[in-house]
C-alpha positions as MATLAB code, in Angstrom:
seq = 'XXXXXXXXXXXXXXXXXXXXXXXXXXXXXXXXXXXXXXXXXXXXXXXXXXXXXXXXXXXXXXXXXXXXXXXXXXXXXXXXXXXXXXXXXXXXXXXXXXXXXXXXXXXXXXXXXXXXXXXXXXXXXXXXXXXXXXXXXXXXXXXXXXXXXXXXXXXXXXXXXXXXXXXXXXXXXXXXXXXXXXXXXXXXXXXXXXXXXXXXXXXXXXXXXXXXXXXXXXXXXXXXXXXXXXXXXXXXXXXXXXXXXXXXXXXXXX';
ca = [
     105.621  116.164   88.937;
     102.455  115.827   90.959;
     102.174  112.233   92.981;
      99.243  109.924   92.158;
      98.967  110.401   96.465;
      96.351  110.834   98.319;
      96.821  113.854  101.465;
      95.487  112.900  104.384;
      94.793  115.603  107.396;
      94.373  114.316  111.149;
      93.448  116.788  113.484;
      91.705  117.348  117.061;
      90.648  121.057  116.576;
      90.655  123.665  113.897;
      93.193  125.523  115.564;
      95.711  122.948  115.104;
      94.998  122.369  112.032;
      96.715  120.643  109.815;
      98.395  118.749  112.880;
      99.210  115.553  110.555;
      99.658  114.704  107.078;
      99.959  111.331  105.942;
     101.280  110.343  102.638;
      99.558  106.974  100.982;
      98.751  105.485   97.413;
      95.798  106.236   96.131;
      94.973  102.645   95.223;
      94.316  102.111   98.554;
      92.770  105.024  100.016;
      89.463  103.040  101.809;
      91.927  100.846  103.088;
      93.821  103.169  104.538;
      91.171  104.778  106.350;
      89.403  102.078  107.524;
      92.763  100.892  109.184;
      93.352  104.246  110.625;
      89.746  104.821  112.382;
      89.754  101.074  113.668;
      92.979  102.195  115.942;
      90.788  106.075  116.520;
      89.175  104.124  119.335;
      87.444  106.882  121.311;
      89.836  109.621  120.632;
      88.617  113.118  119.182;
      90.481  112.748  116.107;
      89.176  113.577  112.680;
      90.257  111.528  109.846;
      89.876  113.530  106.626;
      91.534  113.281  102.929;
      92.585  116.564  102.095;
      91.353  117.134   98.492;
      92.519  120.862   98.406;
      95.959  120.244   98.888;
      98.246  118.800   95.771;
     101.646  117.364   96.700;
     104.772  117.882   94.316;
     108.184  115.980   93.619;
     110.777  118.697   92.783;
     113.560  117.055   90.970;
     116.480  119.191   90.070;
     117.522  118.703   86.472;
     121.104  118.394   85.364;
     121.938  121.932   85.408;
     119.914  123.110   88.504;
     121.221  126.094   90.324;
     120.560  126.590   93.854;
     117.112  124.837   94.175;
     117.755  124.884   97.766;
     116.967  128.969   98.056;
     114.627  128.967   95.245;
     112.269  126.604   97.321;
     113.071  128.795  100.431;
     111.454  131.743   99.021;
     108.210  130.353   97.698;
     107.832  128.385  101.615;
     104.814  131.195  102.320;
     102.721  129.708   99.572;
     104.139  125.915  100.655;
     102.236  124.440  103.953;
     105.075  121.660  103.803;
     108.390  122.174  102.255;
     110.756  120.003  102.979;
     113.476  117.656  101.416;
     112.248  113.965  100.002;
     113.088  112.210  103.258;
     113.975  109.211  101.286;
     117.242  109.980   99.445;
     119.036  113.335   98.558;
     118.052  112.151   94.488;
     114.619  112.284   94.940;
     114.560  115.821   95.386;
     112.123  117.503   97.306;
     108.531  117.412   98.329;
     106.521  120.488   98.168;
     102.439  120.538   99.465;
     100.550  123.924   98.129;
      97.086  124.400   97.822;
      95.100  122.845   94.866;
      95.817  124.713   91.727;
      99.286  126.123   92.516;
     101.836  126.158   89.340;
     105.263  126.015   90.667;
     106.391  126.644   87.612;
     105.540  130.479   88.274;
     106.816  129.771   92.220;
     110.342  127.888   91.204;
     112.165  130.160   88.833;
     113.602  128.140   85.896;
     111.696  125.043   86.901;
     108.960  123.555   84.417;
     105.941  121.060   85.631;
     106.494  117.305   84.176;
     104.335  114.767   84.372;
     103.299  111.937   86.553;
     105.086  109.267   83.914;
     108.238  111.640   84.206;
     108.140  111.362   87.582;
     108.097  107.081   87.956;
     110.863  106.934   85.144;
     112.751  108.746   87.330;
     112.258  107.109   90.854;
     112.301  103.563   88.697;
     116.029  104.705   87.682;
     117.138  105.188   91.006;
     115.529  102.084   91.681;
     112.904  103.786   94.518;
     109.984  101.690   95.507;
     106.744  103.511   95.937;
     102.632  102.641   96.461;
     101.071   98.818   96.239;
     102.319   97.938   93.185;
     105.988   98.182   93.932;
     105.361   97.253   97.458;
     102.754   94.423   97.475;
     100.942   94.353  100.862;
     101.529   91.069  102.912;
     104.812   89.979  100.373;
     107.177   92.905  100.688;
     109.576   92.815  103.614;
     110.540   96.364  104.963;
     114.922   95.075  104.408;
     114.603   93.241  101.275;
     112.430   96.640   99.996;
     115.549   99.017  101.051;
     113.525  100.894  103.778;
     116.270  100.816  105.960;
     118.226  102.801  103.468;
     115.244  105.718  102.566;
     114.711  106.191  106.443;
     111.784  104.040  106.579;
     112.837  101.429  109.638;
     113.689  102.533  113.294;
     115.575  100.030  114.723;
     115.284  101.890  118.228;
     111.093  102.044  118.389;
     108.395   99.522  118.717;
     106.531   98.024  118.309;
     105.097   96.929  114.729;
     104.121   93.423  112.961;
     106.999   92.014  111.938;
     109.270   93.807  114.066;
     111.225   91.176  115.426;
     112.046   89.120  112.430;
     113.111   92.557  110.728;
     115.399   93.189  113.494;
     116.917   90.189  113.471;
     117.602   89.799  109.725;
     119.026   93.828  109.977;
     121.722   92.889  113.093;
     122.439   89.467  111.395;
     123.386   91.697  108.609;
     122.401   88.269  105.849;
     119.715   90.096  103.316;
     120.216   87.761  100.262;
     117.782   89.818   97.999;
     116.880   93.716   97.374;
     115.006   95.720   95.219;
     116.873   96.503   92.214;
     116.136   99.271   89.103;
     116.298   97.309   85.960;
     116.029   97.993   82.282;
     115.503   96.521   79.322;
     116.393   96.572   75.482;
     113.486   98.713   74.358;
     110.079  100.038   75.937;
     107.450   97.111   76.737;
     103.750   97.651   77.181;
     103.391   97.446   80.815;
     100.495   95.166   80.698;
     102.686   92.545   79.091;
     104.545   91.486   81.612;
     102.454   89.313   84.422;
     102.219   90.471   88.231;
     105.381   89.005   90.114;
     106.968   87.497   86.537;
     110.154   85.150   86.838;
     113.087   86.796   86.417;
     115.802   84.022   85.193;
     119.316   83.751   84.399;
     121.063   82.241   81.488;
     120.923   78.950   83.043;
     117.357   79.047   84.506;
     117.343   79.297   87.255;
     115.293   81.740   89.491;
     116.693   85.129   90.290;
     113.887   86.605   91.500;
     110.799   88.589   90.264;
     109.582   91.572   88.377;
     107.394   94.219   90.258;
     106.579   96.929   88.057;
     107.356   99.655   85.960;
     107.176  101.664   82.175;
     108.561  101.707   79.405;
     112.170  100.254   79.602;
     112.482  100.634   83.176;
     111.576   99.074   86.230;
     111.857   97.558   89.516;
     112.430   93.765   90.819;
     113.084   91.829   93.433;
     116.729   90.260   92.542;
     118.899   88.084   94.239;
     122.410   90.159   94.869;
     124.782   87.038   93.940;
     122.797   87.007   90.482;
     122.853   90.491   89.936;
     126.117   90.841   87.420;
     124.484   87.541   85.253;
     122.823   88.044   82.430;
     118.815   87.896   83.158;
     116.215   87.152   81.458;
     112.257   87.557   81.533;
     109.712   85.355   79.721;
     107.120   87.118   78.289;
     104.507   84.844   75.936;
     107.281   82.429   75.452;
     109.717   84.836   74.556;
     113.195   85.985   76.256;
     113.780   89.483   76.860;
     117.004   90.389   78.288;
     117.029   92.916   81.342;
     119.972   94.667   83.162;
     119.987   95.288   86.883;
     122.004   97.747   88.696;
     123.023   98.649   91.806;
     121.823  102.610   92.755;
     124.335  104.547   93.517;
     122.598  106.518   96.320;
     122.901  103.286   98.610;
     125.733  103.070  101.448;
     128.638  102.183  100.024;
     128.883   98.183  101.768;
     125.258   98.429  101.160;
     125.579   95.269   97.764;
     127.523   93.117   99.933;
];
């Protein structure tokens, strides 16, 4: 499945070229940049999205051989190839040059879609881009960062940094981002930015981010994450399940 991700390549001289790749959302590709050159300062560095390069998610299916040395033999036509440095579910990440089909690179393998992609990564309850990760209201623990390889708890410094490593050594993170699903498929449109997500009571258990069809991502609190939950939509109840992924540590939901 190709990402909805935009390439960025940062580099000081042809020759080195490309010396960086950065990864971001496409919804907020001027942002991006105009974040990055505010920091160039007077440095040589060219800031450049790199619109002949596609990246790919390589998910095995359930009876994938030896992806592993399939992917090792197509690397010459790969600039980047390189396991999902998230979790071992997601796969891997391949970068080839616009117009590539892997399908004739991978043996066996056949190209999805971007929707097949999300309704996997929304099953293994993996946050990705704006609308899964609001800017200013996500908080790096709460999001599971710490568990896809996203926090260093031995660099610095960043905004933030000191409340996050606090909370991480206090080891007290009341609420996470959970994959949930529902009954049937609901228009995505339906259900408001940031919903309510309640229990059978009423009271708050957290709130809906995003996703398709029946499945999705929220922000749940842990001790309400066995209840039975509910979202209003329009005045009506839907039910929704939340799970815990199975990918996490294993003290990870305590």
């Amino acid at each position: 499945c190709l990402y909805d991700l935009i390439l960025y390549r940062l580099h000081e001289s042809p020759e080195e070229e490309p010396h960086i790749l950065l990864e971001c959302d496409s919804g907020v590709l001027d942002a991006i940049q105009k974040h990055m050159k505010l920091y160039k300062i007077r440095r040589k560095v060219n800031i450049t999205p790199c619109l002949d390069l596609s990246l790919w998610a390589v998910i095995p299916g359930e009876q994938a051989g030896d992806i592993a040395s399939s992917l090792e033999k197509c690397a010459d036509q790969a600039p980047v190839l390189s396991p999902d440095p998230r979790t071992e579910v997601m796969g891997w990440r391949v970068i080839t040059k616009k117009g590539v089909n892997l399908s004739e690179i991978i043996p066996g393998s056949h190209v999805g879609n971007i929707q097949d992609y999300h309704r996997h990564r929304y099953k293994q309850g993996i946050p990705e881009g704006v609308k899964d990760l609001p800017p200013g209201v996500a908080l790096p623990l709460e999001s599971n960062l710490a568990y896809m390889n996203g926090i260093s708890f031995t660099k610095g410094c960043y905004i933030g940094q000191e409340l996050t490593a606090r909370t991480h050594h206090v080891g007290v993170i009341r609420k996470r981002l959970l994959p949930v699903q529902f009954p049937a498929p609901l228009p995505t449109d339906s259900i408001p930015e940031g919903a309510d997500i309640l229990t059978e009571s009423g009271k708050s258990a957290g709130k809906f981010r995003f996703g398709g069809g029946e499945l999705g991502i929220a922000l749940l609190r842990l001790a309400n994450v066995n209840e039975p939950l509910y979202l209003n939509i329009g005045g009506d109840k839907v039910k929704l399940t939340a799970s815990i992924p199975e990918w996490w540590p294993k003290t990870a939901s305590k």
